[in-house]
Short mmCIF file of C-alpha atoms in Angstrom, two decimals:
data_model
loop_
_atom_site.label_atom_id
_atom_site.label_comp_id
_atom_site.label_asym_id
_atom_site.label_seq_id
_atom_site.Cartn_x
_atom_site.Cartn_y
_atom_site.Cartn_z
CA MET A 1 -27.82 27.14 2.34
CA ALA A 2 -24.15 27.99 1.55
CA ALA A 3 -22.80 25.73 4.06
CA VAL A 4 -25.19 22.83 3.05
CA ALA A 5 -23.91 23.12 -0.54
CA GLU A 6 -20.24 23.47 0.56
CA LYS A 7 -20.74 20.06 2.42
CA ARG A 8 -22.46 18.45 -0.39
CA GLN A 9 -19.66 19.51 -2.48
CA GLY A 10 -16.98 18.23 -0.24
CA SER A 11 -19.09 14.94 0.05
CA LEU A 12 -19.17 14.56 -3.75
CA SER A 13 -15.32 15.41 -3.92
CA ARG A 14 -14.80 12.46 -1.49
CA ILE A 15 -16.81 10.13 -3.35
CA ALA A 16 -15.02 10.82 -6.72
CA TYR A 17 -11.64 10.54 -5.21
CA ASP A 18 -12.60 7.23 -3.48
CA GLN A 19 -13.97 5.78 -6.99
CA ILE A 20 -11.20 6.82 -8.91
CA LYS A 21 -8.54 5.48 -6.31
CA THR A 22 -10.48 2.23 -6.30
CA MET A 23 -10.36 2.18 -10.30
CA ILE A 24 -6.70 2.75 -10.12
CA LEU A 25 -6.14 0.09 -7.54
CA GLN A 26 -8.14 -2.29 -9.34
CA LYS A 27 -6.49 -1.40 -12.69
CA ASP A 28 -9.65 -0.30 -14.29
CA LEU A 29 -7.33 2.53 -14.93
CA ILE A 30 -3.82 1.50 -15.93
CA PRO A 31 -0.65 3.01 -14.50
CA GLY A 32 0.74 5.23 -17.37
CA GLN A 33 -2.90 5.66 -18.96
CA PHE A 34 -3.94 9.21 -19.78
CA VAL A 35 -7.36 10.46 -19.18
CA ASN A 36 -9.07 13.74 -19.10
CA GLU A 37 -11.57 15.32 -16.67
CA ALA A 38 -14.50 14.84 -19.16
CA GLN A 39 -13.90 11.05 -19.36
CA LEU A 40 -13.87 10.88 -15.71
CA GLN A 41 -16.82 12.95 -15.05
CA GLN A 42 -18.77 10.55 -17.48
CA LEU A 43 -17.28 7.68 -15.79
CA LEU A 44 -18.24 8.67 -12.45
CA GLY A 45 -21.64 10.46 -13.25
CA LEU A 46 -20.27 13.60 -11.47
CA GLY A 47 -19.77 17.44 -12.18
CA ARG A 48 -16.67 19.11 -12.94
CA THR A 49 -15.78 20.51 -9.49
CA PRO A 50 -15.80 17.37 -7.37
CA VAL A 51 -13.81 15.57 -10.21
CA ARG A 52 -11.32 18.34 -10.23
CA GLU A 53 -10.92 18.49 -6.49
CA ALA A 54 -10.60 14.79 -6.46
CA ILE A 55 -7.93 14.83 -9.22
CA LEU A 56 -5.95 17.45 -7.11
CA ALA A 57 -5.99 15.24 -3.96
CA LEU A 58 -5.01 12.24 -5.85
CA ALA A 59 -2.15 14.28 -7.40
CA GLN A 60 -0.99 15.20 -3.67
CA ASP A 61 -1.14 11.45 -2.96
CA ASN A 62 0.92 10.70 -5.95
CA LEU A 63 -1.55 8.33 -7.48
CA VAL A 64 -1.86 10.54 -10.60
CA ARG A 65 0.16 13.33 -12.19
CA VAL A 66 -1.47 16.27 -14.08
CA HIS A 67 0.04 17.39 -17.40
CA PRO A 68 -0.98 20.72 -18.72
CA ARG A 69 -2.46 20.34 -22.22
CA ARG A 70 -1.71 16.43 -22.00
CA GLY A 71 -4.18 15.26 -19.53
CA ILE A 72 -4.22 13.32 -16.21
CA GLU A 73 -1.55 10.34 -16.10
CA ILE A 74 -2.23 7.50 -13.92
CA THR A 75 0.99 7.23 -11.79
CA ARG A 76 3.41 4.54 -13.01
CA PRO A 77 6.04 4.08 -10.07
CA THR A 78 9.45 4.63 -11.18
CA PRO A 79 12.63 2.62 -9.68
CA LYS A 80 13.57 5.76 -7.69
CA ASP A 81 10.07 5.97 -6.27
CA ILE A 82 10.23 2.21 -5.24
CA HIS A 83 13.76 2.74 -3.89
CA ASP A 84 12.97 5.61 -1.74
CA ILE A 85 9.71 4.23 -0.28
CA PHE A 86 11.17 0.74 0.63
CA GLU A 87 14.40 2.71 2.08
CA ILE A 88 12.58 4.71 4.48
CA ARG A 89 10.42 1.55 5.41
CA LEU A 90 13.70 -0.56 5.86
CA LEU A 91 14.91 2.34 8.12
CA LEU A 92 11.57 2.68 10.28
CA GLU A 93 9.94 -0.76 10.74
CA PRO A 94 12.53 -2.91 11.89
CA LEU A 95 13.92 -0.01 14.45
CA VAL A 96 10.09 0.12 15.60
CA LEU A 97 9.73 -3.58 16.15
CA ARG A 98 12.97 -3.76 17.97
CA GLN A 99 12.16 -1.04 20.25
CA CYS A 100 8.58 -2.03 21.04
CA PHE A 101 9.13 -5.75 20.78
CA TYR A 102 7.94 -6.52 24.21
CA ARG A 103 4.68 -4.36 23.77
CA VAL A 104 3.35 -6.12 20.79
CA ASP A 105 0.13 -7.57 21.57
CA LEU A 106 0.48 -11.33 21.42
CA GLN A 107 -3.36 -11.87 21.04
CA TRP A 108 -3.20 -9.47 18.14
CA ALA A 109 -0.26 -11.47 16.61
CA LEU A 110 -1.91 -14.67 17.15
CA ASP A 111 -5.29 -13.42 15.41
CA MET A 112 -3.27 -12.05 12.60
CA ARG A 113 -1.34 -15.16 12.19
CA ALA A 114 -4.77 -17.01 11.77
CA ARG A 115 -6.18 -14.66 9.47
CA LEU A 116 -3.02 -15.07 7.20
CA ILE A 117 -3.01 -18.85 7.41
CA GLN A 118 -6.56 -18.76 6.05
CA HIS A 119 -5.10 -17.66 2.85
CA GLN A 120 -2.26 -20.18 2.62
CA ASP A 121 -4.18 -22.57 0.56
CA ASP A 122 -5.30 -19.92 -2.10
CA GLU A 123 -2.29 -20.59 -4.10
CA ALA A 124 -4.06 -22.77 -6.63
CA GLY A 125 -6.98 -20.27 -6.91
CA ASN A 126 -7.29 -17.18 -9.10
CA ALA A 127 -4.39 -14.69 -8.38
CA GLY A 128 -6.62 -11.80 -8.79
CA GLN A 129 -9.14 -13.15 -6.34
CA THR A 130 -6.42 -13.62 -3.66
CA ALA A 131 -4.55 -10.45 -4.14
CA ALA A 132 -7.13 -7.90 -2.65
CA PRO A 133 -7.59 -9.54 0.86
CA LEU A 134 -3.77 -10.11 0.94
CA ILE A 135 -3.02 -6.79 0.19
CA ASP A 136 -5.52 -5.65 2.76
CA LEU A 137 -3.91 -7.91 5.46
CA ASP A 138 -0.35 -6.76 4.38
CA ASN A 139 -1.27 -3.19 5.03
CA GLN A 140 -2.95 -3.91 8.36
CA PHE A 141 0.00 -6.08 9.43
CA HIS A 142 2.57 -3.46 8.89
CA LEU A 143 0.49 -0.45 10.00
CA ALA A 144 -0.19 -2.35 13.41
CA LEU A 145 3.74 -2.88 14.05
CA VAL A 146 4.46 0.74 13.61
CA ASP A 147 1.39 1.63 15.85
CA THR A 148 3.03 -0.23 18.52
CA LEU A 149 5.49 2.91 19.13
CA HIS A 150 2.42 5.05 19.97
CA ASN A 151 4.05 7.86 17.90
CA GLN A 152 1.70 9.67 15.88
CA TYR A 153 4.26 11.01 13.15
CA ALA A 154 5.34 7.69 12.57
CA SER A 155 2.05 6.23 12.25
CA GLN A 156 0.97 9.07 9.87
CA LEU A 157 4.09 8.30 7.65
CA MET A 158 3.43 4.93 7.40
CA ARG A 159 -0.18 5.51 6.41
CA SER A 160 0.66 8.21 4.10
CA LEU A 161 2.56 5.44 2.16
CA THR A 162 -0.06 2.99 2.04
CA ASP A 163 -1.97 3.85 -1.22
CA TYR A 164 1.32 4.09 -3.09
CA LEU A 165 2.66 0.93 -1.78
CA ASN A 166 -0.71 -0.66 -3.20
CA LEU A 167 0.20 0.89 -6.26
CA ILE A 168 3.51 -0.56 -6.34
CA ARG A 169 2.28 -4.03 -5.36
CA ILE A 170 -0.48 -4.05 -8.17
CA THR A 171 2.20 -2.64 -10.78
CA ALA A 172 5.28 -4.49 -10.02
CA TRP A 173 4.34 -7.82 -8.30
CA ARG A 174 4.19 -10.91 -10.01
CA PRO A 175 0.84 -12.76 -8.63
CA SER A 176 3.06 -15.48 -6.72
CA ARG A 177 4.67 -12.69 -4.69
CA TYR A 178 1.42 -12.19 -2.66
CA GLN A 179 1.51 -15.69 -1.34
CA VAL A 180 5.29 -15.61 -0.90
CA SER A 181 4.82 -12.37 1.25
CA ASN A 182 2.16 -13.96 3.25
CA ARG A 183 4.37 -16.71 4.40
CA GLU A 184 7.04 -13.97 5.45
CA HIS A 185 4.56 -12.30 7.59
CA ILE A 186 3.50 -15.67 9.15
CA ALA A 187 7.33 -16.23 9.92
CA ILE A 188 7.77 -12.84 11.51
CA LEU A 189 4.73 -13.41 13.68
CA ASP A 190 6.17 -16.91 14.76
CA ALA A 191 9.02 -15.16 16.03
CA ILE A 192 7.09 -12.51 17.78
CA ILE A 193 4.75 -15.10 19.53
CA GLU A 194 7.86 -17.17 20.52
CA GLN A 195 9.53 -13.94 21.77
CA ARG A 196 12.71 -14.23 19.56
CA MET A 197 13.37 -10.51 18.95
CA GLU A 198 16.45 -11.02 16.91
CA ASP A 199 14.98 -13.32 14.53
CA ALA A 200 11.59 -11.24 14.30
CA CYS A 201 13.56 -8.15 13.51
CA GLN A 202 16.11 -9.88 10.91
CA LEU A 203 12.76 -11.72 9.35
CA LEU A 204 11.03 -8.15 8.90
CA SER A 205 14.29 -6.67 7.40
CA ASP A 206 14.45 -9.61 4.85
CA HIS A 207 11.11 -9.17 4.07
CA ILE A 208 11.13 -5.59 2.99
CA GLN A 209 14.06 -6.14 1.21
CA LEU A 210 12.54 -9.26 -0.61
CA SER A 211 9.39 -7.13 -1.69
CA TYR A 212 11.74 -4.37 -2.63
CA GLN A 213 13.76 -6.68 -4.99
CA GLU A 214 10.45 -8.09 -6.23
CA ALA A 215 9.28 -4.55 -7.55
CA ILE A 216 12.50 -3.21 -8.61
CA ASN A 217 13.32 -6.23 -10.59
CA THR A 218 9.92 -6.14 -12.47
CA MET A 219 10.02 -2.48 -13.18
CA LEU A 220 13.54 -2.65 -14.50
CA HIS A 221 12.67 -5.42 -16.80
CA ALA A 222 9.35 -4.48 -17.94
CA SER A 223 8.84 -2.83 -21.50
CA PHE A 224 6.43 -0.09 -21.64
#
């Protein structure tokens, strides 16, 4: 019975974690906002223990910060956070692509390009509707390139950055950046498909730099 109760408690904690993370990434909970455990329990319809465990896990992933006597702050990325994450990406991703260029699955590249092309005509639509699938494709694109190295530590590192990168995107990207980023991904894939290694690596480096500049400029000029 104890094992069953423990398993159920773990399941509820995971549900709480997923639901709170979704609220953060959908901006139902706003970066910089303070909430408390009681509010989250009421929102989720869950008890104190799973919510508390979820908060601790979210804090480990840097999606929330716990302040004694003040409550739980939804993380607002700082310029230093943004710099550090994009710095490691710029060191890692182009190097992996260069080292593994001829191991990239060309069928994957063609399929990913086709999926990105599907979103090219969405610019006239509602940005809130197009952002979610483009963020998902963005993650898939970068994770797949790093996975080509077949190095579990590099892949784990890249995955550990994903949620925080999503937080940066929703906090510090203008709606137009999603479509520009989409076109940059297509250009990188074109170079891969055409086996232009130098171009592909340079385009990937430029893409990461431009994404960084978009985020850092928005954060530096934002008024909170």
